[in-house]
Coordinates of C-alpha atoms in Angstrom, one line a residue:
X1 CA 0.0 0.0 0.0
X2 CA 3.0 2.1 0.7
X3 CA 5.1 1.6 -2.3
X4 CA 1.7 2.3 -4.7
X5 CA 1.0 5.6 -2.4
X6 CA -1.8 5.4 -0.2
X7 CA -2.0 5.8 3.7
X8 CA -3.8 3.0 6.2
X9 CA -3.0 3.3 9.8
X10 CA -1.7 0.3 11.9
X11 CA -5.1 0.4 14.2
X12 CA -6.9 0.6 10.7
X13 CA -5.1 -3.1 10.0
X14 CA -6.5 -4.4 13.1
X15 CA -10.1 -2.7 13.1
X16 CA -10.6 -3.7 8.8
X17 CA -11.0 -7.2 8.9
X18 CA -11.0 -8.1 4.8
X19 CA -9.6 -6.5 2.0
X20 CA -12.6 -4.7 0.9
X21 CA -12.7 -3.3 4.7
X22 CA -9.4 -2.1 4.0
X23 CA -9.9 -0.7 0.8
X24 CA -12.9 1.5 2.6
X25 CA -10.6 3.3 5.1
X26 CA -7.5 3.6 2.6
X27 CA -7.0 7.2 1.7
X28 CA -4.4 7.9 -1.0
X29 CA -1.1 10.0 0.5
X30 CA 1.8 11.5 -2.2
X31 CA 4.2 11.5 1.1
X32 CA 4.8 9.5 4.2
X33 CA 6.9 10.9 7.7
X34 CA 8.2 8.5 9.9
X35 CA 6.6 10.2 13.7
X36 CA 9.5 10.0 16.3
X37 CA 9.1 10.6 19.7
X38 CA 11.4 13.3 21.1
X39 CA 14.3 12.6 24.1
X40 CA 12.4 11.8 27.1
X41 CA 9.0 12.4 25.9
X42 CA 7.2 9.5 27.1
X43 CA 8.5 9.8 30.8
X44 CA 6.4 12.0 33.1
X45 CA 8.2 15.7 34.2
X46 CA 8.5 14.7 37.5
X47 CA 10.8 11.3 36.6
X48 CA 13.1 13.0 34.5
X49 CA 14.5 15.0 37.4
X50 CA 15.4 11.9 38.9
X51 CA 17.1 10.2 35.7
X52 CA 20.9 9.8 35.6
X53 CA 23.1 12.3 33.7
X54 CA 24.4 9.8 31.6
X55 CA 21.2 8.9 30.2
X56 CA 20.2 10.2 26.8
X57 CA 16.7 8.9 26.6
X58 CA 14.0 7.0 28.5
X59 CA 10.8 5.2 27.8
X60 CA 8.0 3.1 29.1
X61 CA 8.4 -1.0 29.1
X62 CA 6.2 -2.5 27.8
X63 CA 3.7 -5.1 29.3
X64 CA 5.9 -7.8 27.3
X65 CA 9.3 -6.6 28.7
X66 CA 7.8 -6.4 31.9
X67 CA 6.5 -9.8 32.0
X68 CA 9.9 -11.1 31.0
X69 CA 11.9 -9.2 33.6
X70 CA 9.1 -10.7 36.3
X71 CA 9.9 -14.1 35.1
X72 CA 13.3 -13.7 35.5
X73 CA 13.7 -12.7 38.7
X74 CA 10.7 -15.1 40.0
X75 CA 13.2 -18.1 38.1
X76 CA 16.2 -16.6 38.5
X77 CA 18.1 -20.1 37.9
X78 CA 16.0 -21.2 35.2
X79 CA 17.8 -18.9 32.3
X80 CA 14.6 -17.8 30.9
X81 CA 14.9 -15.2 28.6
X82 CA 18.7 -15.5 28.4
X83 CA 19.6 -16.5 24.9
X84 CA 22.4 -17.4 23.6
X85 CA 23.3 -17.4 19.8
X86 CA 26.7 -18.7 18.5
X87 CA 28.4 -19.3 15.4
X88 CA 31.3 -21.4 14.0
X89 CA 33.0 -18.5 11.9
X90 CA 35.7 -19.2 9.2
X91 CA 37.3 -16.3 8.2
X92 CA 40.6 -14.4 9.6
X93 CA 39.8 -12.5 12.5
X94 CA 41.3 -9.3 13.2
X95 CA 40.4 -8.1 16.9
X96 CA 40.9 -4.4 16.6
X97 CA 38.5 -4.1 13.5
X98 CA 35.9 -6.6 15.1
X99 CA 36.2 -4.1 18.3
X100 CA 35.7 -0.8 15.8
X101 CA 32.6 -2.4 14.5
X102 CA 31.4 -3.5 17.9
X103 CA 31.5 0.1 19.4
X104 CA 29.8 1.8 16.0
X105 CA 27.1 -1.1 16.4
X106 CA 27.0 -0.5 19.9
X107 CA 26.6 3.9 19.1
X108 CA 23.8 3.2 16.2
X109 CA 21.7 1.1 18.4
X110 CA 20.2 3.0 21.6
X111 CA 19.1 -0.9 22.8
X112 CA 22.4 -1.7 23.0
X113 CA 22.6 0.9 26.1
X114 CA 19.6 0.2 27.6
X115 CA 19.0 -0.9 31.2
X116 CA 15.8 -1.3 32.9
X117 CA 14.6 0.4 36.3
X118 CA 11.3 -1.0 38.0
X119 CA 11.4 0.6 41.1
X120 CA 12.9 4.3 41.2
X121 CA 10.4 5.7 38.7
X122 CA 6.2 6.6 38.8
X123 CA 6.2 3.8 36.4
X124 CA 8.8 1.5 34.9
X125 CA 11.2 2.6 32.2
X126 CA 14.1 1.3 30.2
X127 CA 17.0 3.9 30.4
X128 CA 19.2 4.7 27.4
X129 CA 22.6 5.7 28.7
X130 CA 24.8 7.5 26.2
X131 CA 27.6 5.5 26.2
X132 CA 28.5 2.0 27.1
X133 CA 31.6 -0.3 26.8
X134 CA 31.2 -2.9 24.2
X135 CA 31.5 -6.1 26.4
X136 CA 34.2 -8.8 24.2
X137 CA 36.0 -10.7 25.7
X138 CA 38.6 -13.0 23.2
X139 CA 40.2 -16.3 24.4
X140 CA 42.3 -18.6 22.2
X141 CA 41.5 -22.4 22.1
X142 CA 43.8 -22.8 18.9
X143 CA 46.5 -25.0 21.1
X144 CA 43.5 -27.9 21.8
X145 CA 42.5 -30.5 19.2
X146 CA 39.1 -30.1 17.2
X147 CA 37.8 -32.5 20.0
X148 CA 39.4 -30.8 23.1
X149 CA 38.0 -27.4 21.9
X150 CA 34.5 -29.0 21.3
X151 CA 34.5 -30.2 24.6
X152 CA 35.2 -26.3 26.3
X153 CA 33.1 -24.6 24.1
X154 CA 30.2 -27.5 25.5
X155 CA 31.8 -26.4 28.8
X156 CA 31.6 -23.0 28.5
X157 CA 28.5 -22.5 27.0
X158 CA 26.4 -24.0 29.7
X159 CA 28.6 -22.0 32.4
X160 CA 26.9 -19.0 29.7
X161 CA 23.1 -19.9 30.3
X162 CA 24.0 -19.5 34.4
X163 CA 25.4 -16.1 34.2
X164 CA 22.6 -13.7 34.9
X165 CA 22.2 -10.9 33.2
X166 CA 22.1 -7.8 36.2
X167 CA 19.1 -5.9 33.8
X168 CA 19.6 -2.6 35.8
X169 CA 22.9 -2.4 34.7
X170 CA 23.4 -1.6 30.6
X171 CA 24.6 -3.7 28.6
X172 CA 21.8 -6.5 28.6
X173 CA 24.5 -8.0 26.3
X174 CA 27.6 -9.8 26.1
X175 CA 30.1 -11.3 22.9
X176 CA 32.2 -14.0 23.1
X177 CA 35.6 -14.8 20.7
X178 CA 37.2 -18.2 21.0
X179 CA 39.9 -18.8 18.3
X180 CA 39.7 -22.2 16.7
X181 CA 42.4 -21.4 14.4
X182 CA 44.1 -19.0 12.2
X183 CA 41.1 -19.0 9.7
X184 CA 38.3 -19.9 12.2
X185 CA 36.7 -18.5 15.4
X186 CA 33.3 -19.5 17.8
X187 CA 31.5 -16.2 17.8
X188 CA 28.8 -16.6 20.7
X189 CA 26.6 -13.6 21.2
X190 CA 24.3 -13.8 25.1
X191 CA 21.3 -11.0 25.6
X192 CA 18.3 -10.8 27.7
X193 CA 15.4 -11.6 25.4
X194 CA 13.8 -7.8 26.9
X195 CA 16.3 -6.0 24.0
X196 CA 16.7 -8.2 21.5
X197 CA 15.0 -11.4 20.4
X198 CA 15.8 -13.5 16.9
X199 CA 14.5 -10.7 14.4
X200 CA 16.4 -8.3 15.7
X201 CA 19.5 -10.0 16.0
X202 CA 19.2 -11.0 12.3
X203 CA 19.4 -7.3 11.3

């Protein structure tokens, strides 16, 4: 409808239930503007007095994230909502540049820098903080047979799924290097699923 010019609302979607509903409350539109919500605007006056200096933006949860952080705390040993994604790389890895992408990724996407804060607040709110050390750490497995390093990544990956993420503290997200060898590292990426989930991770 977009690409051939004419304007439907995402409410609109939901209320029109067929095509010819939709077709009733589809208005042609020559432009589109994407509406963005300024710094802060969705926090109430008297809560952004009391947000941190480093913060650069604030918002609502929503009832989804807030369901998720519940669960996590009421199962805190279950690793619910901690995913892990990891990937068996070949290529030659060069630290410093993986590091230099990390941090732009890290300054494009406000998520990336967001904490959560339940209790301090008239409501609760995810905190954007403007900047935020990109969390990589790099070990080298390249001295162990294919076998011994199959056997420590096992290892180490189930040591992963017990390390709580502390979700008032930003990052909600951590990146793993092991070197396999000189053409090939395990690339392991751990986030709370309240910032990220498998679409987003994709892009």
């Amino acid at each position: 409808l977009k690409d051939e010019g004419y304007n439907v609302s995402l409410q609109g979607l939901f209320a029109a239930q067929t095509l010819r509903a939709i077709a009733e409350i589809t208005t042609p539109s020559d432009n589109y503007s994407t509406v963005r919500t300024r710094p802060y605007e969705l926090v109430q006056v008297t809560d952004r007095a009391k947000l941190p200096a480093a913060a650069e933006d604030a918002y609502p949860l929503t009832m989804l994230q807030g369901g998720m952080l519940f669960h996590s705390e009421y199962s805190p040993d279950s690793g619910i909502y901690h995913d892990i994604f990891s990937f068996h790389v070949r290529y030659d890895l060069d630290v410093g540049h993986f590091v230099a992408a990390l941090r732009e990724l890290v300054e494009l996407h406000p998520v990336l820098r967001t904490y959560f804060d339940l209790a301090t607040f008239s409501q609760p709110l995810q905190i954007v903080l403007r900047d935020v050390a990109a969390p990589l750490q790099v070990d080298d497995l390249r001295g162990g047979s294919e076998e011994e390093q199959r056997q420590l990544l096992s290892s180490w990956l189930e040591e992963e799924r017990q390390r709580r993420f502390e979700w008032r503290q930003a990052p909600l997200f951590r990146l793993q290097i092991h070197q396999r060898s000189g053409r090939s590292f395990q690339l392991t990426l751990s986030f709370h699923h309240a910032i990220l989930d498998g679409w987003s991770v994709a892009t």
